[in-house]
mmCIF file of C-alpha atoms and ligand atoms in Angstrom:
data_model
loop_
_atom_site.group_PDB
_atom_site.id
_atom_site.type_symbol
_atom_site.label_atom_id
_atom_site.label_comp_id
_atom_site.label_asym_id
_atom_site.label_seq_id
_atom_site.Cartn_x
_atom_site.Cartn_y
_atom_site.Cartn_z
ATOM 1 C CA MET A 14 30.471 79.679 -41.975
ATOM 2 C CA SER A 15 30.595 77.244 -38.482
ATOM 3 C CA HIS A 16 28.422 77.508 -35.586
ATOM 4 C CA SER A 17 29.444 76.766 -32.567
ATOM 5 C CA ASN A 18 25.864 76.859 -30.671
ATOM 6 C CA ILE A 19 23.774 73.499 -31.377
ATOM 7 C CA GLN A 20 20.264 75.425 -32.081
ATOM 8 C CA THR A 21 21.800 77.791 -34.394
ATOM 9 C CA ALA A 22 23.591 74.608 -36.275
ATOM 10 C CA CYS A 23 20.367 72.969 -36.525
ATOM 11 C CA VAL A 24 18.887 75.474 -38.097
ATOM 12 C CA HIS A 25 21.551 76.850 -40.474
ATOM 13 C CA ALA A 26 24.437 74.539 -40.913
ATOM 14 C CA GLY A 27 24.718 73.016 -44.595
ATOM 15 C CA THR A 28 21.835 75.217 -46.069
ATOM 16 C CA ILE A 29 22.024 75.510 -49.968
ATOM 17 C CA ILE A 30 21.465 79.527 -50.311
ATOM 18 C CA ASP A 31 18.877 79.768 -53.310
ATOM 19 C CA GLU A 32 20.043 82.445 -55.251
ATOM 20 C CA LYS A 33 17.581 81.910 -57.742
ATOM 21 C CA THR A 34 14.378 82.941 -55.493
ATOM 22 C CA ARG A 35 16.219 84.203 -52.764
ATOM 23 C CA GLY A 36 13.853 81.818 -50.588
ATOM 24 C CA VAL A 37 15.265 80.740 -46.869
ATOM 25 C CA ASN A 38 14.990 77.327 -47.633
ATOM 26 C CA THR A 39 17.271 74.878 -49.322
ATOM 27 C CA PRO A 40 15.821 73.537 -52.765
ATOM 28 C CA VAL A 41 15.067 70.260 -53.590
ATOM 29 C CA TYR A 42 17.266 68.804 -56.722
ATOM 30 C CA THR A 43 15.439 66.221 -58.020
ATOM 31 C CA SER A 44 17.426 65.034 -61.267
ATOM 32 C CA THR A 45 19.020 61.749 -61.396
ATOM 33 C CA SER A 46 20.714 62.477 -64.642
ATOM 34 C CA TYR A 47 23.385 65.355 -64.644
ATOM 35 C CA GLU A 48 25.638 66.156 -67.802
ATOM 36 C CA TYR A 49 28.477 64.416 -67.562
ATOM 37 C CA LEU A 50 30.776 66.263 -70.119
ATOM 38 C CA ASP A 51 33.537 69.132 -69.151
ATOM 39 C CA VAL A 52 32.825 67.872 -65.484
ATOM 40 C CA GLU A 53 35.636 67.132 -62.680
ATOM 41 C CA ASP A 54 33.363 64.564 -60.511
ATOM 42 C CA LEU A 55 30.435 62.801 -62.123
ATOM 43 C CA VAL A 56 27.175 63.657 -60.338
ATOM 44 C CA TYR A 57 24.562 60.641 -59.724
ATOM 45 C CA PRO A 58 22.517 59.961 -56.495
ATOM 46 C CA ARG A 59 24.236 56.517 -56.111
ATOM 47 C CA TYR A 60 27.691 58.288 -55.936
ATOM 48 C CA PHE A 61 26.255 59.967 -52.851
ATOM 49 C CA ASN A 62 26.905 63.618 -54.418
ATOM 50 C CA ILE A 63 24.043 64.837 -55.449
ATOM 51 C CA SER A 64 23.736 68.224 -53.826
ATOM 52 C CA ASN A 65 20.700 67.769 -51.249
ATOM 53 C CA ALA A 66 22.791 65.082 -49.894
ATOM 54 C CA GLU A 67 25.929 66.833 -49.933
ATOM 55 C CA SER A 68 24.318 69.983 -48.169
ATOM 56 C CA LEU A 69 22.413 67.384 -45.570
ATOM 57 C CA GLY A 70 26.016 65.786 -44.836
ATOM 58 C CA LYS A 71 27.474 68.872 -43.719
ATOM 59 C CA LYS A 72 24.628 69.975 -41.678
ATOM 60 C CA ILE A 73 24.977 66.629 -39.667
ATOM 61 C CA SER A 74 28.787 66.699 -40.013
ATOM 62 C CA ASP A 75 28.597 70.189 -38.617
ATOM 63 C CA LEU A 76 26.353 68.888 -35.617
ATOM 64 C CA GLU A 77 28.924 66.100 -34.904
ATOM 65 C CA HIS A 78 32.168 68.170 -35.018
ATOM 66 C CA GLY A 79 33.381 65.995 -37.750
ATOM 67 C CA GLU A 80 35.168 67.181 -41.300
ATOM 68 C CA SER A 81 32.711 65.463 -43.377
ATOM 69 C CA GLY A 82 29.628 63.559 -43.351
ATOM 70 C CA LEU A 83 27.256 61.253 -45.731
ATOM 71 C CA VAL A 84 23.842 60.447 -45.592
ATOM 72 C CA PHE A 85 22.423 57.390 -46.193
ATOM 73 C CA SER A 86 19.262 55.235 -47.134
ATOM 74 C CA SER A 87 19.111 53.596 -43.563
ATOM 75 C CA GLY A 88 21.020 53.549 -40.368
ATOM 76 C CA MET A 89 22.300 49.891 -41.138
ATOM 77 C CA ALA A 90 23.074 51.125 -44.720
ATOM 78 C CA ALA A 91 25.497 53.683 -42.814
ATOM 79 C CA ILE A 92 26.736 51.038 -40.301
ATOM 80 C CA SER A 93 27.054 48.230 -43.044
ATOM 81 C CA SER A 94 29.032 50.612 -45.657
ATOM 82 C CA THR A 95 31.192 52.121 -42.579
ATOM 83 C CA LEU A 96 31.930 48.184 -41.489
ATOM 84 C CA PHE A 97 33.203 47.197 -45.437
ATOM 85 C CA ALA A 98 34.923 50.042 -45.786
ATOM 86 C CA PHE A 99 37.231 49.485 -42.865
ATOM 87 C CA LEU A 100 37.200 45.775 -43.003
ATOM 88 C CA GLN A 101 38.479 43.087 -45.005
ATOM 89 C CA ASN A 102 39.381 39.256 -45.819
ATOM 90 C CA GLY A 103 41.534 38.307 -42.803
ATOM 91 C CA ASP A 104 40.685 41.337 -40.272
ATOM 92 C CA HIS A 105 39.302 40.926 -36.695
ATOM 93 C CA ALA A 106 36.886 43.635 -35.130
ATOM 94 C CA ILE A 107 36.043 44.016 -31.666
ATOM 95 C CA PHE A 108 32.085 45.190 -30.976
ATOM 96 C CA GLN A 109 30.933 45.770 -27.494
ATOM 97 C CA LYS A 110 28.243 44.064 -25.474
ATOM 98 C CA GLY A 111 24.454 45.207 -25.906
ATOM 99 C CA LEU A 112 24.498 46.161 -29.570
ATOM 100 C CA TYR A 113 21.161 47.212 -31.117
ATOM 101 C CA GLY A 114 19.506 43.797 -32.358
ATOM 102 C CA GLY A 115 20.008 44.943 -36.351
ATOM 103 C CA THR A 116 23.529 45.361 -35.691
ATOM 104 C CA PHE A 117 23.931 42.006 -33.392
ATOM 105 C CA ASN A 118 22.565 40.711 -36.399
ATOM 106 C CA MET A 119 24.701 41.768 -39.342
ATOM 107 C CA VAL A 120 27.722 41.083 -37.211
ATOM 108 C CA THR A 121 26.951 37.609 -35.790
ATOM 109 C CA LYS A 122 25.092 36.338 -39.238
ATOM 110 C CA GLU A 123 27.119 38.493 -42.276
ATOM 111 C CA ILE A 124 30.769 39.581 -41.490
ATOM 112 C CA GLU A 125 32.082 36.081 -41.026
ATOM 113 C CA LYS A 126 31.130 35.125 -44.665
ATOM 114 C CA TYR A 127 33.783 37.547 -45.717
ATOM 115 C CA GLY A 128 36.147 36.471 -43.818
ATOM 116 C CA ILE A 129 36.097 38.885 -40.812
ATOM 117 C CA SER A 130 36.062 37.548 -37.761
ATOM 118 C CA TYR A 131 35.025 39.557 -34.239
ATOM 119 C CA ASP A 132 34.535 39.112 -30.826
ATOM 120 C CA ILE A 133 31.819 40.795 -28.514
ATOM 121 C CA THR A 134 32.727 42.401 -25.009
ATOM 122 C CA PRO A 135 31.478 40.402 -21.997
ATOM 123 C CA ASP A 136 30.830 43.600 -20.503
ATOM 124 C CA ASN A 137 31.886 47.531 -21.146
ATOM 125 C CA GLU A 138 34.836 47.529 -19.084
ATOM 126 C CA MET A 139 38.310 48.937 -20.963
ATOM 127 C CA ALA A 140 39.874 45.861 -20.019
ATOM 128 C CA SER A 141 37.747 43.905 -21.436
ATOM 129 C CA PHE A 142 37.700 45.738 -24.865
ATOM 130 C CA GLU A 143 42.040 45.289 -24.573
ATOM 131 C CA ASN A 144 41.812 41.881 -23.639
ATOM 132 C CA LEU A 145 40.001 40.784 -27.371
ATOM 133 C CA ILE A 146 42.719 42.689 -29.261
ATOM 134 C CA ARG A 147 44.762 40.549 -31.712
ATOM 135 C CA PRO A 148 47.591 41.259 -34.141
ATOM 136 C CA ASN A 149 44.976 41.616 -36.701
ATOM 137 C CA THR A 150 42.334 43.609 -34.927
ATOM 138 C CA LYS A 151 41.678 46.437 -37.182
ATOM 139 C CA LEU A 152 38.308 48.205 -35.480
ATOM 140 C CA ILE A 153 36.586 48.808 -32.371
ATOM 141 C CA TYR A 154 32.857 49.510 -32.705
ATOM 142 C CA ILE A 155 30.719 50.603 -29.745
ATOM 143 C CA GLU A 156 26.932 52.089 -28.882
ATOM 144 C CA THR A 157 26.455 54.323 -25.869
ATOM 145 C CA PRO A 158 24.012 54.635 -24.673
ATOM 146 C CA SER A 159 23.000 51.003 -25.631
ATOM 147 C CA ASN A 160 19.625 49.634 -27.125
ATOM 148 C CA PRO A 161 17.832 48.900 -24.886
ATOM 149 C CA LEU A 162 19.507 48.666 -21.822
ATOM 150 C CA LEU A 163 21.107 51.820 -21.929
ATOM 151 C CA LEU A 164 24.456 50.375 -20.916
ATOM 152 C CA ILE A 165 26.972 53.283 -21.059
ATOM 153 C CA THR A 166 30.815 52.782 -22.558
ATOM 154 C CA ASP A 167 33.439 55.242 -21.858
ATOM 155 C CA ILE A 168 34.133 56.964 -25.025
ATOM 156 C CA LYS A 169 37.480 58.537 -24.193
ATOM 157 C CA GLY A 170 38.696 55.526 -22.655
ATOM 158 C CA VAL A 171 37.822 53.334 -25.832
ATOM 159 C CA ALA A 172 39.451 55.984 -28.259
ATOM 160 C CA GLU A 173 42.446 56.423 -26.120
ATOM 161 C CA MET A 174 43.256 52.890 -26.082
ATOM 162 C CA ALA A 175 42.191 52.294 -29.839
ATOM 163 C CA LYS A 176 44.730 55.525 -30.936
ATOM 164 C CA LYS A 177 47.992 53.648 -28.981
ATOM 165 C CA ARG A 178 47.298 50.698 -31.231
ATOM 166 C CA LYS A 179 45.716 52.555 -34.448
ATOM 167 C CA LEU A 180 42.932 51.076 -34.722
ATOM 168 C CA VAL A 181 39.920 52.697 -36.467
ATOM 169 C CA THR A 182 37.156 53.534 -33.448
ATOM 170 C CA VAL A 183 33.428 53.700 -34.469
ATOM 171 C CA ILE A 184 30.245 54.594 -32.503
ATOM 172 C CA ASP A 185 26.558 54.527 -33.066
ATOM 173 C CA ASN A 186 25.352 57.980 -31.717
ATOM 174 C CA THR A 187 21.868 57.163 -32.229
ATOM 175 C CA PHE A 188 20.214 57.339 -28.877
ATOM 176 C CA ALA A 189 22.346 60.382 -27.503
ATOM 177 C CA SER A 190 21.875 62.069 -30.881
ATOM 178 C CA PRO A 191 24.426 65.156 -31.599
ATOM 179 C CA VAL A 192 22.410 67.220 -29.038
ATOM 180 C CA ASN A 193 23.663 65.144 -25.691
ATOM 181 C CA GLN A 194 26.945 63.733 -27.060
ATOM 182 C CA ASN A 195 29.535 64.338 -29.936
ATOM 183 C CA PRO A 196 32.246 61.311 -29.632
ATOM 184 C CA ILE A 197 34.817 62.934 -32.027
ATOM 185 C CA ASP A 198 35.271 65.372 -29.438
ATOM 186 C CA HIS A 199 36.476 62.751 -27.210
ATOM 187 C CA GLY A 200 38.481 61.122 -29.766
ATOM 188 C CA ILE A 201 36.410 58.837 -31.855
ATOM 189 C CA ASP A 202 37.087 58.696 -35.520
ATOM 190 C CA ILE A 203 33.551 57.401 -37.059
ATOM 191 C CA VAL A 204 30.153 58.604 -35.678
ATOM 192 C CA LEU A 205 27.097 56.816 -36.979
ATOM 193 C CA HIS A 206 23.240 57.832 -36.532
ATOM 194 C CA SER A 207 20.166 55.846 -37.552
ATOM 195 C CA ALA A 208 18.790 59.159 -38.641
ATOM 196 C CA THR A 209 14.955 57.578 -38.906
ATOM 197 C CA LYS A 210 15.357 58.215 -34.987
ATOM 198 C CA TYR A 211 16.230 61.434 -33.405
ATOM 199 C CA LEU A 212 17.620 63.469 -36.366
ATOM 200 C CA GLY A 213 14.452 62.679 -38.312
ATOM 201 C CA GLY A 214 11.894 62.796 -35.150
ATOM 202 C CA HIS A 215 8.675 62.649 -36.681
ATOM 203 C CA HIS A 216 8.558 58.573 -37.286
ATOM 204 C CA ASP A 217 8.130 59.413 -41.074
ATOM 205 C CA ILE A 218 11.640 58.960 -42.329
ATOM 206 C CA CYS A 219 13.878 56.214 -42.801
ATOM 207 C CA ALA A 220 17.866 57.257 -43.130
ATOM 208 C CA GLY A 221 21.274 56.877 -42.091
ATOM 209 C CA ALA A 222 24.634 59.125 -41.338
ATOM 210 C CA ALA A 223 28.326 58.611 -41.041
ATOM 211 C CA VAL A 224 30.329 61.755 -39.917
ATOM 212 C CA ALA A 225 34.393 61.178 -39.919
ATOM 213 C CA SER A 226 37.387 63.288 -41.201
ATOM 214 C CA LYS A 227 37.585 63.782 -44.813
ATOM 215 C CA GLU A 228 39.913 60.940 -45.776
ATOM 216 C CA TYR A 229 37.492 58.190 -43.862
ATOM 217 C CA ILE A 230 34.544 59.720 -45.122
ATOM 218 C CA GLN A 231 36.255 59.343 -48.496
ATOM 219 C CA LYS A 232 36.616 55.597 -47.693
ATOM 220 C CA ILE A 233 33.091 55.106 -46.779
ATOM 221 C CA ARG A 234 31.936 56.746 -50.116
ATOM 222 C CA LYS A 235 33.988 54.319 -52.079
ATOM 223 C CA THR A 236 32.547 51.194 -50.563
ATOM 224 C CA ALA A 237 28.954 53.032 -49.849
ATOM 225 C CA PHE A 238 29.163 53.388 -53.944
ATOM 226 C CA SER A 239 29.249 49.815 -54.606
ATOM 227 C CA LEU A 240 26.826 48.881 -51.742
ATOM 228 C CA GLY A 241 24.547 51.168 -53.074
ATOM 229 C CA GLY A 242 22.241 52.707 -49.764
ATOM 230 C CA SER A 243 22.345 56.183 -50.821
ATOM 231 C CA LEU A 244 19.461 58.607 -49.776
ATOM 232 C CA ASN A 245 16.992 60.482 -52.259
ATOM 233 C CA ALA A 246 17.024 64.409 -52.416
ATOM 234 C CA TRP A 247 13.296 64.322 -51.062
ATOM 235 C CA THR A 248 14.140 62.630 -48.191
ATOM 236 C CA CYS A 249 17.253 64.220 -47.739
ATOM 237 C CA TYR A 250 15.080 67.548 -47.864
ATOM 238 C CA MET A 251 12.636 66.466 -45.120
ATOM 239 C CA LEU A 252 15.596 65.393 -42.859
ATOM 240 C CA GLU A 253 17.197 68.605 -43.266
ATOM 241 C CA ARG A 254 13.816 70.272 -42.000
ATOM 242 C CA SER A 255 13.241 67.943 -39.228
ATOM 243 C CA ILE A 256 17.055 68.737 -38.108
ATOM 244 C CA LYS A 257 16.198 72.181 -37.761
ATOM 245 C CA THR A 258 14.341 71.727 -34.081
ATOM 246 C CA LEU A 259 16.461 68.678 -33.169
ATOM 247 C CA ALA A 260 17.978 70.833 -30.322
ATOM 248 C CA VAL A 261 14.748 71.844 -29.287
ATOM 249 C CA ARG A 262 13.035 68.398 -29.635
ATOM 250 C CA VAL A 263 16.121 66.665 -27.813
ATOM 251 C CA LYS A 264 15.868 69.018 -24.819
ATOM 252 C CA CYS A 265 12.239 68.823 -23.951
ATOM 253 C CA GLN A 266 12.991 64.614 -24.221
ATOM 254 C CA ASN A 267 15.938 64.989 -22.178
ATOM 255 C CA GLU A 268 13.625 66.599 -19.433
ATOM 256 C CA ASN A 269 10.600 64.373 -19.898
ATOM 257 C CA ALA A 270 12.630 61.158 -19.723
ATOM 258 C CA GLN A 271 14.308 62.431 -16.391
ATOM 259 C CA LYS A 272 10.763 63.084 -15.035
ATOM 260 C CA LEU A 273 9.580 59.994 -16.273
ATOM 261 C CA ALA A 274 12.777 57.987 -15.123
ATOM 262 C CA GLU A 275 11.787 59.062 -11.697
ATOM 263 C CA PHE A 276 8.812 58.499 -11.635
ATOM 264 C CA LEU A 277 8.779 54.932 -12.729
ATOM 265 C CA SER A 278 11.984 53.889 -9.956
ATOM 266 C CA GLY A 279 9.757 55.116 -7.653
ATOM 267 C CA HIS A 280 6.763 52.963 -8.735
ATOM 268 C CA PRO A 281 5.432 49.686 -6.939
ATOM 269 C CA GLU A 282 4.541 47.524 -10.112
ATOM 270 C CA VAL A 283 8.429 48.458 -11.329
ATOM 271 C CA ASP A 284 11.476 46.555 -10.719
ATOM 272 C CA ARG A 285 13.885 48.295 -12.337
ATOM 273 C CA VAL A 286 14.692 51.317 -14.370
ATOM 274 C CA HIS A 287 17.359 51.775 -16.983
ATOM 275 C CA TYR A 288 18.194 55.224 -17.568
ATOM 276 C CA PRO A 289 21.665 56.983 -17.285
ATOM 277 C CA GLY A 290 20.379 60.250 -15.627
ATOM 278 C CA LEU A 291 19.561 58.073 -12.627
ATOM 279 C CA PRO A 292 22.308 58.571 -9.881
ATOM 280 C CA GLY A 293 21.940 54.926 -9.263
ATOM 281 C CA HIS A 294 22.260 53.513 -12.945
ATOM 282 C CA PRO A 295 25.846 52.291 -13.181
ATOM 283 C CA GLY A 296 27.135 54.075 -15.941
ATOM 284 C CA HIS A 297 25.805 57.652 -14.330
ATOM 285 C CA GLU A 298 29.161 58.906 -13.453
ATOM 286 C CA ILE A 299 30.787 58.423 -17.179
ATOM 287 C CA ALA A 300 27.549 59.425 -18.599
ATOM 288 C CA ALA A 301 27.787 62.259 -16.451
ATOM 289 C CA LYS A 302 31.310 63.413 -18.270
ATOM 290 C CA GLN A 303 30.458 62.415 -21.539
ATOM 291 C CA MET A 304 26.872 63.816 -22.227
ATOM 292 C CA SER A 305 25.541 67.014 -21.699
ATOM 293 C CA GLY A 306 22.218 65.421 -21.539
ATOM 294 C CA PHE A 307 21.249 61.880 -20.683
ATOM 295 C CA GLY A 308 18.533 61.526 -23.502
ATOM 296 C CA GLY A 309 15.021 60.483 -23.996
ATOM 297 C CA MET A 310 15.247 56.798 -24.004
ATOM 298 C CA MET A 311 14.816 54.479 -21.357
ATOM 299 C CA SER A 312 13.708 51.013 -20.401
ATOM 300 C CA PHE A 313 12.016 49.435 -17.120
ATOM 301 C CA GLU A 314 11.216 45.934 -16.208
ATOM 302 C CA LEU A 315 7.722 45.337 -14.951
ATOM 303 C CA ARG A 316 7.249 43.481 -11.558
ATOM 304 C CA ASN A 317 3.996 41.539 -11.722
ATOM 305 C CA ALA A 318 2.060 43.476 -15.021
ATOM 306 C CA ASP A 319 2.011 41.198 -18.355
ATOM 307 C CA PRO A 320 4.070 43.325 -20.646
ATOM 308 C CA VAL A 321 1.929 43.060 -23.518
ATOM 309 C CA LYS A 322 -1.345 43.583 -21.487
ATOM 310 C CA PHE A 323 0.133 46.308 -20.207
ATOM 311 C CA GLN A 324 0.764 47.948 -23.579
ATOM 312 C CA LYS A 325 -2.363 47.445 -24.635
ATOM 313 C CA LYS A 326 -4.123 49.325 -21.877
ATOM 314 C CA LEU A 327 -2.263 52.482 -22.789
ATOM 315 C CA LYS A 328 -4.262 55.143 -24.235
ATOM 316 C CA LEU A 329 -1.590 57.985 -25.356
ATOM 317 C CA ILE A 330 1.396 55.991 -25.267
ATOM 318 C CA ARG A 331 1.103 53.378 -28.459
ATOM 319 C CA PRO A 332 2.862 50.119 -28.508
ATOM 320 C CA SER A 333 5.392 50.576 -31.686
ATOM 321 C CA VAL A 334 8.630 49.899 -33.057
ATOM 322 C CA SER A 335 11.428 52.487 -33.587
ATOM 323 C CA LEU A 336 12.392 55.537 -31.381
ATOM 324 C CA GLY A 337 13.371 59.288 -31.348
ATOM 325 C CA GLY A 338 10.202 60.782 -32.712
ATOM 326 C CA VAL A 339 7.671 63.826 -30.826
ATOM 327 C CA GLU A 340 5.333 60.890 -29.846
ATOM 328 C CA THR A 341 6.057 58.334 -26.865
ATOM 329 C CA ILE A 342 6.447 55.106 -28.121
ATOM 330 C CA ILE A 343 6.709 51.537 -26.037
ATOM 331 C CA CYS A 344 7.808 48.312 -27.361
ATOM 332 C CA SER A 345 9.073 45.127 -25.636
ATOM 333 C CA SER A 346 12.266 44.468 -26.987
ATOM 334 C CA ILE A 347 12.299 41.019 -27.186
ATOM 335 C CA LEU A 348 9.103 41.227 -29.417
ATOM 336 C CA THR A 349 10.835 43.974 -32.067
ATOM 337 C CA SER A 350 14.426 44.974 -31.892
ATOM 338 C CA HIS A 351 15.641 41.832 -30.702
ATOM 339 C CA ARG A 352 13.214 39.025 -31.634
ATOM 340 C CA HIS A 353 16.166 37.334 -34.026
ATOM 341 C CA LEU A 354 18.133 36.678 -31.205
ATOM 342 C CA THR A 355 18.321 33.402 -29.537
ATOM 343 C CA MET A 356 16.939 32.807 -26.024
ATOM 344 C CA GLU A 357 20.715 32.339 -25.215
ATOM 345 C CA GLU A 358 21.454 35.518 -26.911
ATOM 346 C CA ARG A 359 19.173 37.287 -25.153
ATOM 347 C CA GLU A 360 19.786 36.181 -21.793
ATOM 348 C CA ARG A 361 23.505 36.528 -22.311
ATOM 349 C CA GLU A 362 22.679 40.477 -23.539
ATOM 350 C CA GLY A 363 20.729 40.922 -20.100
ATOM 351 C CA ILE A 364 16.997 41.233 -22.133
ATOM 352 C CA ARG A 365 14.520 39.980 -20.060
ATOM 353 C CA SER A 366 10.740 39.385 -20.924
ATOM 354 C CA ASN A 367 9.569 41.964 -18.593
ATOM 355 C CA LEU A 368 11.387 44.699 -20.492
ATOM 356 C CA LEU A 369 9.675 47.846 -22.107
ATOM 357 C CA ARG A 370 11.723 50.395 -23.735
ATOM 358 C CA LEU A 371 10.006 53.805 -23.453
ATOM 359 C CA SER A 372 10.928 56.655 -26.317
ATOM 360 C CA VAL A 373 9.809 59.576 -24.594
ATOM 361 C CA GLY A 374 8.634 62.389 -26.831
ATOM 362 C CA ILE A 375 7.373 65.903 -26.339
ATOM 363 C CA GLU A 376 4.273 65.761 -24.650
ATOM 364 C CA ASP A 377 3.498 67.140 -21.431
ATOM 365 C CA THR A 378 4.804 65.017 -18.680
ATOM 366 C CA SER A 379 1.817 64.839 -16.774
ATOM 367 C CA ASP A 380 -0.190 63.310 -19.656
ATOM 368 C CA LEU A 381 2.250 60.351 -19.928
ATOM 369 C CA ILE A 382 2.551 59.834 -15.781
ATOM 370 C CA ARG A 383 -1.562 59.591 -15.815
ATOM 371 C CA ASP A 384 -1.498 57.078 -18.925
ATOM 372 C CA ILE A 385 0.739 54.692 -16.980
ATOM 373 C CA GLU A 386 -0.964 55.126 -13.706
ATOM 374 C CA GLN A 387 -4.145 54.310 -15.472
ATOM 375 C CA ALA A 388 -2.446 51.228 -17.311
ATOM 376 C CA PHE A 389 -1.288 49.739 -13.791
ATOM 377 C CA LYS A 390 -4.477 50.671 -12.237
ATOM 378 C CA SER A 391 -7.024 49.050 -14.879
HETATM 379 N N1 LIG B 29 21.366 51.873 -34.520
HETATM 380 C C1 LIG B 29 20.247 51.962 -33.587
HETATM 381 C C2 LIG B 29 20.701 52.196 -32.238
HETATM 382 C C3 LIG B 29 19.201 51.595 -33.913
HETATM 383 O O1 LIG B 29 18.076 51.723 -32.686
HETATM 384 C C4 LIG B 29 18.444 51.199 -35.132
HETATM 385 C C5 LIG B 29 17.340 51.017 -35.323
HETATM 386 O O2 LIG B 29 16.218 50.901 -34.471
HETATM 387 C C6 LIG B 29 19.325 51.466 -35.869
HETATM 388 C C7 LIG B 29 20.819 51.874 -35.634
HETATM 389 C C8 LIG B 29 19.079 51.033 -37.821
HETATM 390 O O3 LIG B 29 18.677 52.094 -38.264
HETATM 391 P P1 LIG B 29 17.652 52.040 -39.376
HETATM 392 O O4 LIG B 29 16.489 51.086 -38.985
HETATM 393 O O5 LIG B 29 17.489 53.168 -39.539
HETATM 394 O O6 LIG B 29 18.355 51.422 -40.202
#
């Protein structure tokens, strides 16, 4: 049964009915050894086909309006398996400006070793993608909203342009989560997630996911067999349980983030706020068309305060890495996600040293605002 309402899908999609005990939760099947005689398909965790991985893949695929889903041991496992499934020696790929630092590293440090060439767009305009297309281009990869500057790319525009040229389109939908944005509805072929973030939601799971057509997921799975980034049954269960509250968490995070972005953009100690829910954000109009909520992520630039000292003064908001959990956390991108970029690369990407990225949780916003105010004053 498919569920048209996201809150219902979060709770029920993919659940394995426990016929034996009639309990309401998906049972955890821990075996890594399965009988192989007289079966059609061999079952093994690294073949991505144990029951808990399959049911979780189904759940995430339903949330993203896809045909099929695969779960991985990290977001990077989902990203690398997908890229290597579709790209081979001699191919060319186009990546948008403003990628998550780990993806940027993989693209700039790994894929050329395998004879794959690439270009990164100078901005997120359609013409910039189009200008980079070569006869051997196979794939376009976008991330919107992007990490950490919340750049917005026109999903439908990219999907339509790519379809005309038979290029595969891939999106990292981590920042939006399936609650705020469903790129398959706009024509994108493959949706990727770092499930470590909103899908997990409690800063205690490391996982990834890919959602696409059955054919494309089968292709990714074949490559993923060899790369080996599968997810164990216990973590599948934990992630499935976490996703039950995804929609309620993200709706609260959307509301909190909007309030915080408005507060910060009016603050004398803040130079700039990057949040697509603010009317002054350059991607606001496109975001409003393709997102049903603007998400819980933002970044802002400090006017005078030293970013490290400011973070140390916060009492409730913890300076820590990762994002998407119920706790509000803050980090300096140049010291965390983008620390491996050279100064030149950071400058080109527009990531300044006074930039702080805020992952807004589900606390009461008045407490968060009070914490930020006291850090500015003390
Ligand atoms: N994509 C985005 C937007 C991210 O922020 C991250 C991690 O921070 C990743 C992908 C990689 O995910 P993971 O750390 O689960 O491998």
